[in-house]
C-alpha positions as semicolon CSV with decimal commas, in nm:
position;residue;x (nm);y (nm);z (nm)
1;X;-2,969;-2,805;-7,495
2;X;-2,932;-3,111;-7,258
3;X;-2,742;-3,010;-6,916
4;X;-2,523;-3,193;-6,709
5;X;-2,654;-3,345;-6,400
6;X;-2,614;-3,123;-6,108
7;X;-2,642;-2,827;-6,350
8;X;-2,943;-2,587;-6,357
9;X;-2,992;-2,287;-6,582
10;X;-3,002;-2,032;-6,300
11;X;-2,684;-2,160;-6,156
12;X;-2,514;-2,183;-6,499
13;X;-2,578;-1,772;-6,565
14;X;-2,454;-1,744;-6,218
15;X;-2,151;-1,948;-6,276
16;X;-2,115;-1,734;-6,598
17;X;-2,118;-1,413;-6,397
18;X;-1,836;-1,526;-6,148
19;X;-1,637;-1,631;-6,417
20;X;-1,665;-1,278;-6,590
21;X;-1,592;-1,149;-6,257
22;X;-1,294;-1,337;-6,211
23;X;-1,123;-1,227;-6,522
24;X;-1,181;-0,869;-6,453
25;X;-1,010;-0,939;-6,105
26;X;-0,716;-1,115;-6,288
27;X;-0,696;-0,812;-6,513
28;X;-0,673;-0,575;-6,199
29;X;-0,411;-0,809;-6,050
30;X;-0,197;-0,797;-6,411
31;X;-0,246;-0,428;-6,413
32;X;-0,162;-0,334;-6,101
33;X;0,149;-0,531;-6,114
34;X;0,292;-0,355;-6,431
35;X;0,241;-0,044;-6,221
36;X;0,447;-0,159;-5,916
37;X;0,739;-0,373;-6,126
38;X;0,955;-0,076;-6,196
39;X;0,999;-0,017;-5,784
40;X;0,946;-0,349;-5,586
41;X;1,176;-0,630;-5,626
42;X;1,025;-0,906;-5,789
43;X;1,069;-1,152;-5,534
44;X;0,913;-0,942;-5,277
45;X;0,588;-0,863;-5,449
46;X;0,523;-1,234;-5,575
47;X;0,572;-1,317;-5,161
48;X;0,304;-1,035;-5,089
49;X;0,046;-1,200;-5,368
50;X;0,149;-1,556;-5,237
51;X;0,135;-1,487;-4,878
52;X;-0,202;-1,279;-4,838
53;X;-0,354;-1,580;-5,075
54;X;-0,226;-1,839;-4,807
55;X;-0,310;-1,634;-4,517
56;X;-0,697;-1,643;-4,668
57;X;-0,721;-1,977;-4,754
58;X;-0,578;-2,139;-4,438
59;X;-0,841;-1,921;-4,261
60;X;-1,120;-2,047;-4,414
61;X;-1,018;-2,392;-4,434
62;X;-0,810;-2,475;-4,123
63;X;-1,098;-2,438;-3,880
64;X;-1,298;-2,670;-4,093
65;X;-1,064;-2,919;-4,196
66;X;-0,759;-2,895;-3,937
67;X;-0,406;-3,045;-4,064
68;X;-0,637;-3,330;-4,279
69;X;-0,596;-3,083;-4,532
70;X;-0,225;-3,169;-4,569
71;X;-0,287;-3,533;-4,650
72;X;-0,184;-3,640;-4,987
73;X;-0,084;-3,929;-5,175
74;X;0,140;-3,711;-5,395
75;X;0,358;-3,456;-5,163
76;X;0,575;-3,427;-5,427
77;X;0,378;-3,353;-5,730
78;X;0,189;-3,121;-5,508
79;X;0,491;-2,924;-5,439
80;X;0,600;-2,931;-5,832
81;X;0,241;-2,796;-5,884
82;X;0,340;-2,489;-5,651
83;X;0,663;-2,454;-5,845
84;X;0,516;-2,448;-6,198
85;X;0,262;-2,192;-6,072
86;X;0,530;-1,979;-5,899
87;X;0,752;-1,988;-6,257
88;X;0,445;-1,875;-6,433
89;X;0,382;-1,571;-6,167
90;X;0,768;-1,461;-6,219
91;X;0,722;-1,508;-6,601
92;X;0,416;-1,282;-6,584
93;X;0,622;-1,002;-6,369
94;X;0,881;-1,007;-6,632
95;X;0,672;-1,006;-6,914
96;X;0,445;-0,710;-6,740
97;X;0,760;-0,520;-6,723
98;X;0,823;-0,500;-7,109
99;X;0,483;-0,570;-7,271
100;X;0,141;-0,412;-7,269
101;X;-0,118;-0,575;-7,004
102;X;-0,351;-0,648;-7,318
103;X;-0,113;-0,816;-7,518
104;X;0,095;-1,003;-7,260
105;X;-0,311;-1,169;-7,122
106;X;-0,384;-1,231;-7,511
107;X;-0,085;-1,457;-7,544
108;X;-0,137;-1,654;-7,220
109;X;-0,459;-1,713;-7,343
110;X;-0,303;-1,953;-7,608
111;X;-0,241;-2,237;-7,293
112;X;-0,584;-2,432;-7,398
113;X;-0,407;-2,454;-7,734
114;X;-0,048;-2,563;-7,614
115;X;-0,214;-2,814;-7,352
116;X;-0,371;-2,974;-7,681
117;X;-0,054;-3,037;-7,822
118;X;0,116;-3,156;-7,514
119;X;-0,190;-3,394;-7,472
120;X;-0,122;-3,522;-7,791
121;X;0,272;-3,587;-7,768
122;X;0,284;-3,634;-7,390
123;X;-0,005;-3,786;-7,277
124;X;-0,085;-3,950;-7,669
125;X;-0,426;-3,870;-7,639
126;X;-0,613;-3,834;-8,027
127;X;-0,629;-3,519;-8,133
128;X;-0,855;-3,389;-8,444
129;X;-0,773;-3,238;-8,743
130;X;-1,013;-2,958;-8,652
131;X;-0,805;-2,941;-8,334
132;X;-0,480;-2,893;-8,508
133;X;-0,634;-2,572;-8,723
134;X;-0,738;-2,411;-8,432
135;X;-0,401;-2,462;-8,245
136;X;-0,223;-2,347;-8,574
137;X;-0,454;-2,001;-8,566
138;X;-0,362;-1,932;-8,237
139;X;0,011;-1,940;-8,295
140;X;-0,046;-1,703;-8,592
141;X;-0,249;-1,507;-8,371
142;X;0,046;-1,523;-8,139
143;X;0,313;-1,421;-8,414
144;X;0,082;-1,133;-8,504
145;X;0,128;-1,008;-8,179
146;X;0,484;-1,064;-8,127
147;X;0,617;-1,013;-8,463
148;X;0,958;-1,124;-8,478
149;X;1,180;-0,974;-8,764
150;X;1,011;-0,646;-8,710
151;X;1,166;-0,352;-8,594
152;X;0,959;-0,325;-8,300
153;X;1,073;-0,711;-8,168
154;X;1,260;-0,735;-7,884
155;X;1,373;-1,071;-7,680
156;X;1,171;-0,909;-7,420
157;X;0,848;-1,053;-7,604
158;X;0,939;-1,414;-7,572
159;X;0,885;-1,408;-7,200
160;X;0,510;-1,474;-7,236
161;X;0,576;-1,816;-7,420
162;X;0,769;-1,898;-7,116
163;X;0,464;-1,818;-6,894
164;X;0,239;-2,026;-7,133
165;X;0,465;-2,312;-7,145
166;X;0,489;-2,315;-6,775
167;X;0,097;-2,253;-6,706
168;X;0,062;-2,540;-6,971
169;X;0,232;-2,799;-6,748
170;X;0,093;-2,695;-6,446
171;X;-0,251;-2,725;-6,588
172;X;-0,175;-3,071;-6,697
173;X;-0,059;-3,180;-6,379
174;X;-0,359;-3,050;-6,207
175;X;-0,571;-3,257;-6,458
176;X;-0,353;-3,563;-6,334
177;X;-0,359;-3,501;-5,966
178;X;-0,762;-3,422;-5,999
179;X;-0,829;-3,760;-6,058
180;X;-0,738;-3,897;-5,725
181;X;-0,649;-3,574;-5,492
182;X;-0,867;-3,319;-5,309
183;X;-0,885;-2,972;-5,480
184;X;-0,915;-2,794;-5,142
185;X;-0,573;-2,968;-5,084
186;X;-0,419;-2,882;-5,413
187;X;-0,544;-2,515;-5,356
188;X;-0,359;-2,520;-4,975
189;X;-0,026;-2,639;-5,102
190;X;0,007;-2,465;-5,452
191;X;-0,059;-2,122;-5,200
192;X;0,206;-2,212;-4,919
193;X;0,472;-2,380;-5,157
194;X;0,467;-2,041;-5,356
195;X;0,512;-1,854;-5,034
196;X;0,768;-2,057;-4,873
197;X;0,997;-2,030;-5,163
198;X;0,929;-1,668;-5,194
199;X;1,000;-1,631;-4,801
200;X;1,361;-1,785;-4,856
201;X;1,495;-1,473;-5,080
202;X;1,271;-1,194;-4,877
203;X;1,555;-1,108;-4,668
204;X;1,815;-1,017;-4,942
205;X;1,544;-0,814;-5,151
206;X;1,306;-0,659;-4,853
207;X;1,244;-0,280;-4,887
208;X;1,065;-0,113;-4,615
209;X;1,084;0,238;-4,744
210;X;0,859;0,230;-4,983
211;X;0,506;0,520;-5,039
212;X;0,211;0,373;-4,895
213;X;0,032;0,363;-5,237
214;X;0,281;0,109;-5,338
215;X;0,199;-0,109;-5,016
216;X;-0,161;-0,066;-5,113
217;X;-0,076;-0,191;-5,462
218;X;0,066;-0,522;-5,308
219;X;-0,234;-0,576;-5,109
220;X;-0,445;-0,500;-5,411
221;X;-0,266;-0,794;-5,562
222;X;-0,291;-1,052;-5,330
223;X;-0,670;-0,917;-5,302
224;X;-0,731;-0,985;-5,638
225;X;-0,593;-1,323;-5,659
226;X;-0,762;-1,440;-5,366
227;X;-1,105;-1,328;-5,486
228;X;-1,084;-1,396;-5,822
229;X;-0,964;-1,758;-5,801
230;X;-1,211;-1,835;-5,565
231;X;-1,470;-1,698;-5,813
232;X;-1,347;-1,923;-6,049
233;X;-1,362;-2,245;-5,839
234;X;-1,715;-2,136;-5,775
235;X;-1,777;-2,058;-6,149
236;X;-1,661;-2,402;-6,226
237;X;-1,897;-2,565;-5,921
238;X;-2,215;-2,425;-6,123
239;X;-2,123;-2,447;-6,487
240;X;-1,974;-2,708;-6,724
241;X;-1,574;-2,619;-6,829
242;X;-1,657;-2,630;-7,152
243;X;-1,952;-2,361;-7,159
244;X;-1,740;-2,150;-6,917
245;X;-1,417;-2,160;-7,093
246;X;-1,542;-1,904;-7,398
247;X;-1,637;-1,619;-7,144
248;X;-1,270;-1,628;-6,977
249;X;-1,168;-1,433;-7,262
250;X;-1,336;-1,150;-7,137
251;X;-1,005;-1,118;-6,927
252;X;-0,830;-0,985;-7,272
253;X;-1,122;-0,700;-7,284
254;X;-1,058;-0,601;-6,896
255;X;-0,672;-0,600;-6,998
256;X;-0,687;-0,395;-7,271
257;X;-0,946;-0,141;-7,081
258;X;-0,683;-0,139;-6,765
259;X;-0,386;-0,074;-6,984
260;X;-0,597;0,215;-7,141
261;X;-0,708;0,364;-6,847
262;X;-0,377;0,348;-6,668
263;X;-0,082;0,375;-6,939
264;X;-0,263;0,526;-7,223
265;X;-0,199;0,225;-7,433
266;X;-0,417;0,052;-7,693
267;X;-0,293;-0,249;-7,933
268;X;-0,221;-0,134;-8,308
269;X;-0,419;-0,298;-8,603
270;X;-0,165;-0,610;-8,632
271;X;-0,226;-0,703;-8,217
272;X;-0,556;-0,626;-8,259
273;X;-0,596;-0,875;-8,536
274;X;-0,337;-1,115;-8,345
275;X;-0,579;-1,108;-8,049
276;X;-0,899;-1,175;-8,251
277;X;-0,727;-1,508;-8,388
278;X;-0,644;-1,643;-8,044
279;X;-0,984;-1,539;-7,896
280;X;-1,165;-1,693;-8,206
281;X;-0,932;-2,029;-8,166
282;X;-0,997;-2,062;-7,811
283;X;-1,380;-2,009;-7,828
284;X;-1,389;-2,245;-8,131
285;X;-1,209;-2,499;-7,892
286;X;-1,473;-2,470;-7,623
287;X;-1,725;-2,528;-7,856
288;X;-1,580;-2,809;-8,029
289;X;-1,555;-2,968;-7,655
290;X;-1,917;-2,874;-7,575
291;X;-2,014;-3,050;-7,893
292;X;-1,769;-3,383;-7,852
293;X;-1,917;-3,419;-7,485
294;X;-2,262;-3,425;-7,624
295;X;-2,205;-3,724;-7,884
296;X;-2,359;-4,050;-7,785
297;X;-2,071;-4,302;-7,723
298;X;-2,116;-4,667;-7,771
299;X;-2,133;-4,863;-7,423
300;X;-1,862;-5,111;-7,387
């Protein structure tokens, strides 16, 4: 296997390990969010999550960058990117209130497939027939989890689709901005946009009389989000995205483990088959990306 310039085997293995550790952090974040979702207002929980991340990012970035980190040629799109991520967080919170962690995580993992559809329809990129087959398989897996028309179906099961849509739009905008913008600046804006928007609602939803365990849980949400994103950034710096992507599906396994340990829930056979289809289509899509990147292209 020929490696991309700058990537070494030992560093790539380290990147894979960091990505898997990041998925464990994200699964812990989701499991903890579901634990407190019944007792903490949405805006308050989101504020704690974003405030913790923003403060941690500022402590790392500002001493070396100063206010230069705020320089951007696209302030409106930076703010829009922050709004889209906040929308994803809101949909995630509502989804976890009504659905098990493992199933929500699996549905979110069809985001790369939705991005494929957006790339073909919005960005007018050419998409191969095999990728369209993988998109169909991923959506079939999603339907097997949601099961519209079944006696167990409720409209709350559609909430993760809102999460997928907002997350896909976030990823598309990120890919466009990343061509000209500093990733550190993008990360800085994302955290503080979410923090400021949640701060507007905070006086109306603040609840001070909460058990210390709930405060500890909200701190854990912020900590896991910050560490998870930091590890993922480091992982992408060591390993090509096409190689790293299949390992991100480990988050489904960690989410199912957390759901079993905390809520004594395991997916039924239909949900397990749907999860397997989503993982298969997503991993195959990553393999296809890696394969296409090795095909020599004629010089212009």
